[in-house]
Tab-separated table of C-alpha atoms and ligand atoms in Angstrom:
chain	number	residue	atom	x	y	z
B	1	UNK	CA	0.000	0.000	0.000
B	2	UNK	CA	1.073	3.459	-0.773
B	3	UNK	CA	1.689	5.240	2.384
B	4	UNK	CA	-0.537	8.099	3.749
B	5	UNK	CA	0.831	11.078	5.453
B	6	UNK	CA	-1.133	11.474	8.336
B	7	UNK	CA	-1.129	14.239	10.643
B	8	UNK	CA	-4.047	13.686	12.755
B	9	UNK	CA	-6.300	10.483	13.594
B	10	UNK	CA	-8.829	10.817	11.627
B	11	UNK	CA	-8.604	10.747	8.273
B	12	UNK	CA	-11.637	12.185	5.614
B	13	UNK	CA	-12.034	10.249	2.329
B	14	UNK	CA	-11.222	13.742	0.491
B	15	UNK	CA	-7.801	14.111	2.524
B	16	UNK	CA	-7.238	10.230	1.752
B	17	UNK	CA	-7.648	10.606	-2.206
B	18	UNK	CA	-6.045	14.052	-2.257
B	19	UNK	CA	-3.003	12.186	-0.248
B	20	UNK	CA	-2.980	9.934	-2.690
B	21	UNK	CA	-2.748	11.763	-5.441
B	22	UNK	CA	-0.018	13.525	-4.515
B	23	UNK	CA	1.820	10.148	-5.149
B	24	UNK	CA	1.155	10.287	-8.579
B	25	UNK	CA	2.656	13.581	-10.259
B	26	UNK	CA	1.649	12.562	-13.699
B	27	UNK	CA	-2.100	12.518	-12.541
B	28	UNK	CA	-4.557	15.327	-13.825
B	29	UNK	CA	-6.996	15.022	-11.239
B	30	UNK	CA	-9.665	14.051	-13.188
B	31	UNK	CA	-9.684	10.064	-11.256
B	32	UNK	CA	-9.989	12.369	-7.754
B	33	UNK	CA	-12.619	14.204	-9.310
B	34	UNK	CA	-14.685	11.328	-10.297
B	35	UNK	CA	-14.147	9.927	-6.716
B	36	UNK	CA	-15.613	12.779	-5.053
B	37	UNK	CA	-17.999	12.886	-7.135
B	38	UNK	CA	-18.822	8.795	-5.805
B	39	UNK	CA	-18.556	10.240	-2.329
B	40	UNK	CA	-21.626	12.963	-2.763
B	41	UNK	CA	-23.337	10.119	-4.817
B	42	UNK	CA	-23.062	7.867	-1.782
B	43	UNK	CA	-23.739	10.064	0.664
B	44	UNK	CA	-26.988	11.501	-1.382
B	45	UNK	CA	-28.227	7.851	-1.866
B	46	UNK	CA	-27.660	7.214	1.481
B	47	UNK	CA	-29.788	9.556	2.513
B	48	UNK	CA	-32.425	8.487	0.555
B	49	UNK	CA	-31.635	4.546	1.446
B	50	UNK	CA	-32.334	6.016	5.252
B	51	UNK	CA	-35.748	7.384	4.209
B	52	UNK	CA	-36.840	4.655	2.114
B	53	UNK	CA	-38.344	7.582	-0.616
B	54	UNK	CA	-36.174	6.800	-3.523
B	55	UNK	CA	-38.792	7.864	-6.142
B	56	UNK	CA	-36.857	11.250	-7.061
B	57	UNK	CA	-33.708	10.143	-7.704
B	58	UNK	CA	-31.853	12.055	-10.443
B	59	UNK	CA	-29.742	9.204	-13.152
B	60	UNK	CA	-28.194	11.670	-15.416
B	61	UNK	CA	-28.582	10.907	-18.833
B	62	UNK	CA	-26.805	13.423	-20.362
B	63	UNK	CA	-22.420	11.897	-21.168
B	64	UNK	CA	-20.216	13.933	-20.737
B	65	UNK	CA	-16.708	13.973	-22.308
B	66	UNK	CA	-13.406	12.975	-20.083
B	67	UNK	CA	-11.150	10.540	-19.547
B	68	UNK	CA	-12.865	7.712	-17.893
B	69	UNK	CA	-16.075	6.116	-17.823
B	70	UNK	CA	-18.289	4.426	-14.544
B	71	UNK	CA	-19.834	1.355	-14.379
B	72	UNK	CA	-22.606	1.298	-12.039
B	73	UNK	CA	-25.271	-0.557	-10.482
B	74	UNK	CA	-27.142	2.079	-8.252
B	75	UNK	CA	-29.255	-0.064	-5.983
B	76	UNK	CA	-27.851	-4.006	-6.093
B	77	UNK	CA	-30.282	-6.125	-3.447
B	78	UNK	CA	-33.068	-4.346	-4.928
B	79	UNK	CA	-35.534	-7.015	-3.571
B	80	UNK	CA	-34.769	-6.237	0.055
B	81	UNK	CA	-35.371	-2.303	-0.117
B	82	UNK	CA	-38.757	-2.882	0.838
B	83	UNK	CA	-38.312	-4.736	4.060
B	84	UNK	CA	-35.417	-3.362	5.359
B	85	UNK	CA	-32.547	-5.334	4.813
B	86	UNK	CA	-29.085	-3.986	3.950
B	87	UNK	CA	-28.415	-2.914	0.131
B	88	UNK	CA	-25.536	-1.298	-2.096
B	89	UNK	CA	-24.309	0.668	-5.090
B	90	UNK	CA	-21.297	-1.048	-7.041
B	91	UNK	CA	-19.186	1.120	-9.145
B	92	UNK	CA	-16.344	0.272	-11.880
B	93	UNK	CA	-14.339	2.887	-13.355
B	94	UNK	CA	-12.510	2.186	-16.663
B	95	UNK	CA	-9.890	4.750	-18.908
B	96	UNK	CA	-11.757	5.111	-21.991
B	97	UNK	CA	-10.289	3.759	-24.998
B	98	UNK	CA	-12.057	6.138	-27.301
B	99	UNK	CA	-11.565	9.777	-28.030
B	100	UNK	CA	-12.158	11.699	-25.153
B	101	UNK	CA	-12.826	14.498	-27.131
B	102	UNK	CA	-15.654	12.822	-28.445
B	103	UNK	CA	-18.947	11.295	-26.283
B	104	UNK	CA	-18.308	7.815	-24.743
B	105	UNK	CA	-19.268	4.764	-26.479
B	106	UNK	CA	-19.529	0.841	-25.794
B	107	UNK	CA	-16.174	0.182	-26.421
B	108	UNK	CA	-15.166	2.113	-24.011
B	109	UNK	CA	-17.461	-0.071	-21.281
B	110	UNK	CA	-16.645	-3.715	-22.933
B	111	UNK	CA	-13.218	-3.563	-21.131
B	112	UNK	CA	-11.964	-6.568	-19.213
B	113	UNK	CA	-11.822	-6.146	-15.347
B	114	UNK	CA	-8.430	-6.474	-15.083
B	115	UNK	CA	-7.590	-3.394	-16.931
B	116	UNK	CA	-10.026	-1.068	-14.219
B	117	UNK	CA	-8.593	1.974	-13.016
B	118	UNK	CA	-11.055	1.852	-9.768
B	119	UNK	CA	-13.502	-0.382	-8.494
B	120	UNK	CA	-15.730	-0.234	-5.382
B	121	UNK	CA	-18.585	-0.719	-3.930
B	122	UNK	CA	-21.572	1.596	-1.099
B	123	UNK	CA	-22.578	-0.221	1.593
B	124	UNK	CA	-25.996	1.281	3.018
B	125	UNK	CA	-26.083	-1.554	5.958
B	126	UNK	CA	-26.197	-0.328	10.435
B	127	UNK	CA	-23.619	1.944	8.843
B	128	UNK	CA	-23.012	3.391	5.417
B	129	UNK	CA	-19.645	2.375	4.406
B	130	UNK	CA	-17.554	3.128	0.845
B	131	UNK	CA	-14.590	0.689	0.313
B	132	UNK	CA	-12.623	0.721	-2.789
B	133	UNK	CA	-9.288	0.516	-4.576
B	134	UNK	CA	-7.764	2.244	-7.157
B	135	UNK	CA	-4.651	-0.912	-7.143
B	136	UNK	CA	-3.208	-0.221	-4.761
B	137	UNK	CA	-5.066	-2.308	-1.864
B	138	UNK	CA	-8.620	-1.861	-0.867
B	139	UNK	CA	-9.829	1.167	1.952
B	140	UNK	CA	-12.694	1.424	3.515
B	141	UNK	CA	-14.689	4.577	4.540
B	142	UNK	CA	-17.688	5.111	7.198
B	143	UNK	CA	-19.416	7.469	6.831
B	144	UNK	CA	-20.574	9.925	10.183
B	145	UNK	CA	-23.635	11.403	9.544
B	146	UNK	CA	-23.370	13.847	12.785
B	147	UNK	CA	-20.599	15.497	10.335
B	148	UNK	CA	-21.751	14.180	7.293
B	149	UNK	CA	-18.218	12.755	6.434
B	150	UNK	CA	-16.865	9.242	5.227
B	151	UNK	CA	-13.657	8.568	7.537
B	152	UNK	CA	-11.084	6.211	7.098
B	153	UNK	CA	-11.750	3.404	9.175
B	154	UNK	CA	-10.550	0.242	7.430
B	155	UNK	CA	-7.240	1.067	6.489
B	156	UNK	CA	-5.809	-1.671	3.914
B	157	UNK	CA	-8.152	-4.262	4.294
B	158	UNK	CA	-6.714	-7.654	3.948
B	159	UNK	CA	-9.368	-10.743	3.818
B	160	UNK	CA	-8.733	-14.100	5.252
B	161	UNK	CA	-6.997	-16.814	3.595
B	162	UNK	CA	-9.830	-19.104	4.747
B	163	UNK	CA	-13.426	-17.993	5.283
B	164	UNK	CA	-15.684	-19.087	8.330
B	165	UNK	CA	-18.676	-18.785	5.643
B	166	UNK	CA	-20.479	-20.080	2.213
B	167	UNK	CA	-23.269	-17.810	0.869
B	168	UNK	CA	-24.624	-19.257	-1.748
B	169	UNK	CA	-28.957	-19.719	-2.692
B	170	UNK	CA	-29.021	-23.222	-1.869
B	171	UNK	CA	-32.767	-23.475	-2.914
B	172	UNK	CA	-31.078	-23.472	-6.633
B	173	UNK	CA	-29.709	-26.820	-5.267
B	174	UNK	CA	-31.321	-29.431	-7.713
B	175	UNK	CA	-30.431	-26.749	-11.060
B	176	UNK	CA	-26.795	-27.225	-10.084
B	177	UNK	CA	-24.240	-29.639	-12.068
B	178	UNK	CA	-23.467	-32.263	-9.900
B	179	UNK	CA	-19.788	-30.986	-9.569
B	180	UNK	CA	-20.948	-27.482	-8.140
B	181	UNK	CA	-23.243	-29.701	-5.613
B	182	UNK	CA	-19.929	-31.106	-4.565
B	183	UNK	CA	-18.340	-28.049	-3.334
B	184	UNK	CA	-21.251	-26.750	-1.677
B	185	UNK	CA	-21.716	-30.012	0.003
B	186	UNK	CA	-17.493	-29.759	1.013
B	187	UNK	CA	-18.057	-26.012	2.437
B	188	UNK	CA	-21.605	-26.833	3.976
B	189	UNK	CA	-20.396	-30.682	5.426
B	190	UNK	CA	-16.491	-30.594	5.498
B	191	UNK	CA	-14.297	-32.768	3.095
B	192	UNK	CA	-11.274	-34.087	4.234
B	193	UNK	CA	-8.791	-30.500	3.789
B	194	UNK	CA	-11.722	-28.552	3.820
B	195	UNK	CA	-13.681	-27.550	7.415
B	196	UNK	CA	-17.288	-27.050	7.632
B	197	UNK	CA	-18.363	-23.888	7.360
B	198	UNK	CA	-21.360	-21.545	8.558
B	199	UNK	CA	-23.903	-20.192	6.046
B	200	UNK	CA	-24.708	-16.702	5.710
B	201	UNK	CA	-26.805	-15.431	2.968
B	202	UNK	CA	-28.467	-12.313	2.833
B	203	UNK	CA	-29.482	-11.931	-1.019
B	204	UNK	CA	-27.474	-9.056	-1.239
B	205	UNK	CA	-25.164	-9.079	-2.804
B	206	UNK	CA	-22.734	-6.180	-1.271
B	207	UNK	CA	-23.694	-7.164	1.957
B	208	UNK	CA	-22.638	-10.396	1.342
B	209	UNK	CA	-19.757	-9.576	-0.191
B	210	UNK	CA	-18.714	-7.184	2.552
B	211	UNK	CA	-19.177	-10.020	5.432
B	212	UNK	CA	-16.988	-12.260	3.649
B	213	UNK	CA	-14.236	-9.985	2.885
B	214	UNK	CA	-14.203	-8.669	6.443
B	215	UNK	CA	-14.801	-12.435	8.064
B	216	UNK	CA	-13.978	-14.226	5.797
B	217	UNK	CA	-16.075	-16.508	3.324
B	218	UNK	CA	-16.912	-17.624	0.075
B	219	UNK	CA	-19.632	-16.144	-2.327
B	220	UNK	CA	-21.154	-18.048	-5.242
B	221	UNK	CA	-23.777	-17.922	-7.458
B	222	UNK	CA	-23.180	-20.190	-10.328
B	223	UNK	CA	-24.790	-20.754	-13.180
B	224	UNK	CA	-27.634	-23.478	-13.363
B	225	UNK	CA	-30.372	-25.090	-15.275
B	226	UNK	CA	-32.491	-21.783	-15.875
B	227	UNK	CA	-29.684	-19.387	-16.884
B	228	UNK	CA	-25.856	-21.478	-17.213
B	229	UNK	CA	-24.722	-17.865	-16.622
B	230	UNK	CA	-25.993	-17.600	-13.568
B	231	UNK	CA	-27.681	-14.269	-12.621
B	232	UNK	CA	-24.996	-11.489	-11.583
B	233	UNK	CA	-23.598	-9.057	-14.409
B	234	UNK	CA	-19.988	-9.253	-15.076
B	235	UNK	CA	-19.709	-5.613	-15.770
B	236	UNK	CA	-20.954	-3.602	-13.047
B	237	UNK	CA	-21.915	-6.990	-10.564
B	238	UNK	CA	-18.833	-9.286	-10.408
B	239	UNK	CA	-15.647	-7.568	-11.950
B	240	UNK	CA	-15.337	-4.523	-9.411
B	241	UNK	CA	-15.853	-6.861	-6.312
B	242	UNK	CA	-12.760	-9.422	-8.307
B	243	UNK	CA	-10.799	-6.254	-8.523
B	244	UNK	CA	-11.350	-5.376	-4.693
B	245	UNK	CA	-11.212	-8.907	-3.960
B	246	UNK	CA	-8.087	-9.592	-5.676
B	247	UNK	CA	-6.609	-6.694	-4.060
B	248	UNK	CA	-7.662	-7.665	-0.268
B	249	UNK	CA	-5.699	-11.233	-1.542
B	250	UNK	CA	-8.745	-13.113	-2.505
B	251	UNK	CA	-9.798	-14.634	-5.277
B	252	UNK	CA	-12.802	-14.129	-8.048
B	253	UNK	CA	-13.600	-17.044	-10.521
B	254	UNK	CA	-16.221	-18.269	-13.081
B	255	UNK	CA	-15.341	-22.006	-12.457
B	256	UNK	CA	-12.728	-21.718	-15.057
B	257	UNK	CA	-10.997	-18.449	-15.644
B	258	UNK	CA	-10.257	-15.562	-13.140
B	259	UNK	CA	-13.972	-12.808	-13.310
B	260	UNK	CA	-10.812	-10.320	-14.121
B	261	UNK	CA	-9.694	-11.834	-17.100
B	262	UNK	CA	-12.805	-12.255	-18.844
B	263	UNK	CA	-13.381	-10.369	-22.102
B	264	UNK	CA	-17.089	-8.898	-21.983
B	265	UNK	CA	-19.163	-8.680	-25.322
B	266	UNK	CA	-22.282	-7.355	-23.873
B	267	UNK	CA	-23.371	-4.609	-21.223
B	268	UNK	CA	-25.637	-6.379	-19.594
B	269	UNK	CA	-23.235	-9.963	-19.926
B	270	UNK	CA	-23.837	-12.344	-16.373
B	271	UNK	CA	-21.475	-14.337	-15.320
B	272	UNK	CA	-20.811	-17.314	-12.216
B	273	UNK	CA	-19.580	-16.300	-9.892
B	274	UNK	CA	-17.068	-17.360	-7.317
B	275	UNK	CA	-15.572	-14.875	-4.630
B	276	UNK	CA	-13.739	-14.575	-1.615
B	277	UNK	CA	-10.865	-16.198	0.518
B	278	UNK	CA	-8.378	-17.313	-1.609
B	279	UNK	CA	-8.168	-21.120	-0.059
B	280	UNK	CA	-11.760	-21.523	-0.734
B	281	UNK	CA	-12.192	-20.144	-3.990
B	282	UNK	CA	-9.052	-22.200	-5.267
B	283	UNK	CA	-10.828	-24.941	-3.621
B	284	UNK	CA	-13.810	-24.695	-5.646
B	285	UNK	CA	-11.934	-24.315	-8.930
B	286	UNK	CA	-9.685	-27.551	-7.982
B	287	UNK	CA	-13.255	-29.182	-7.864
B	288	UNK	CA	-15.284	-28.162	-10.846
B	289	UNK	CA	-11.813	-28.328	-12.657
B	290	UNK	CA	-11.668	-32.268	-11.557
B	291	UNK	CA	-15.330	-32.499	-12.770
B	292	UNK	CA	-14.619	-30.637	-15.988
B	293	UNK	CA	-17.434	-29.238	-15.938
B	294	UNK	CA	-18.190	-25.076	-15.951
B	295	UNK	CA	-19.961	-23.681	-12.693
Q	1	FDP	P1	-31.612	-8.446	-6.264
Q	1	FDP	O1	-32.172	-9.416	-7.250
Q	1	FDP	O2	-32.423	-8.305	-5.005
Q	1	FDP	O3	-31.299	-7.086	-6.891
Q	1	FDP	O4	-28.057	-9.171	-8.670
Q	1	FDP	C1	-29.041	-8.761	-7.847
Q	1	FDP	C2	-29.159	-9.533	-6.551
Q	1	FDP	O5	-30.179	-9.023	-5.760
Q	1	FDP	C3	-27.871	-9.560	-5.716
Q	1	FDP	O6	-27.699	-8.405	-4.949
Q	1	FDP	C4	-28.045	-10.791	-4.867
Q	1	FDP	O7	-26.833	-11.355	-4.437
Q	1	FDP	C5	-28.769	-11.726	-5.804
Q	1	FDP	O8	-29.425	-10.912	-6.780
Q	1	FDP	C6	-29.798	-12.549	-5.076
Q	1	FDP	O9	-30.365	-13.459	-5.967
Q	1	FDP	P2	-31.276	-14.677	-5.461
Q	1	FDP	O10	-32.545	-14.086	-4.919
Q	1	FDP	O11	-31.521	-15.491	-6.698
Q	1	FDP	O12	-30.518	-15.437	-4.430
């Protein structure tokens, strides 16, 4: 991680991307602009998140010209809005490949994951947290609505090796290839090298996400009998959390081939998708590799 010159405790998420920055003397500022810009967006979806009237909300749908372009999905969890239960925003930020003198087109979205300049994700859960990374390891921010500020308070988060939990929508069970009924059976039962673990599934999927990266765990939703694709989009769903993932030392698969890796040929694409503590994940792959089968 890039060190952060610190002179007091507590450390704003403006003072934190400013800091960093200043690393970078090539940079034009336009990145740090688009981050602030994430912070208001958070904190003015947050608000809204707290009084369950999101009816109003301003999309812009005008594109403007510059150097990058964001991936987002405003509200993922969508089904659990209505009763309560913890939801997020995911963002992906990309360097065009287009002229930026010109508006932004597909080509500059259909990028692979790997080559994201930013990824992160809003969590609007007890607290409203922002974690993200521009590569150089994954921060997380709460924010303090006394003060309406996001402070640092997950410096350089780093997930476990191995998880305590599986998440996974096990009533999908009997759509499953037998060889992805294997592995949840080896993270729900133990198998040999592999402890038992404890479920936790929330149906959201940044809360989920954010549990096992703190905890430690292992995410999937592969694909099945209805949809071999599974259901999460690789774009604005599954690559950002493989880039914070990957940067926290876990891992993000399809069954196959790393989420970061994969070439996308449609917006909307879904992918499986495997995510979490590194031991786990690999574990998985090792499995449906054995099975030769996709999950
Ligand atoms: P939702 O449909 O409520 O918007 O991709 C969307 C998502 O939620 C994820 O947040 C969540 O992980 C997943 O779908 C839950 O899907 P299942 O209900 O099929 O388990």
């Amino acid at each position: 991680m890039a060190s952060v010159h610190t002179s007091t405790s507590v450390i704003t998420i403006e003072r934190f991307i400013m800091e960093q920055e200043r690393l970078h003397p090539e940079a034009t500022g336009e990145l740090s602009n688009l981050l602030y810009d994430l912070c208001l967006a958070a904190k003015i979806i947050s608000r809204h998140v707290r009084r369950a009237g999101l009816t109003d909300m301003l999309c812009p749908q005008t594109s403007r010209r510059g150097k990058y372009v964001i991936l987002y999905d405003p509200l993922d969890g969508s089904s659990n809005i209505d009763v309560n239960v913890s939801i997020g925003t995911i963002f992906s930020i990309h360097r065009r490949v287009t002229s930026p003198k010109s508006g932004p087109g597909l080509a500059d979205c259909l990028q692979v994951g790997k080559k994201q300049v930013a990824a992160g994700y809003i969590l609007y859960g007890s607290s409203t947290m922002l974690v993200y990374t521009t590569g150089q390891g994954v921060h997380g921010f709460t924010l303090d609505p006394t003060i309406g500020e996001f402070l640092l308070s997950h410096p350089d988060i780093r997930t476990p090796a191995v998880g305590k939990y599986y998440s996974v929508n096990e009533s999908n069970w009997n759509r499953w290839t037998p060889a992805v009924q294997r592995v949840v059976a080896a993270f729900k039962n133990g198998d040999g090298r592999m402890q038992a673990k404890n479920a936790r599934y929330i149906g959201s999927l940044v809360a989920d996400f954010h549990r096992n990266l703190i905890s430690g765990g292992v995410f999937l939703y592969p694909g099945d009998t209805r949809s071999a694709e599974g259901k999460l989009r690789l774009l604005y769903e599954a690559a950002p959390l493989a880039l914070v993932v990957e940067q926290a030392g876990g891992l993000a698969t399809d069954g196959r081939r790393p989420i970061l890796d994969l070439v996308p040929k449609h917006l909307h694409q879904k992918t499986p998708f495997i995510v979490g503590s590194k031991t786990d994940v690999d574990f998985a792959i090792e499995i449906l590799a054995a099975e030769g089968v996709p999950a």
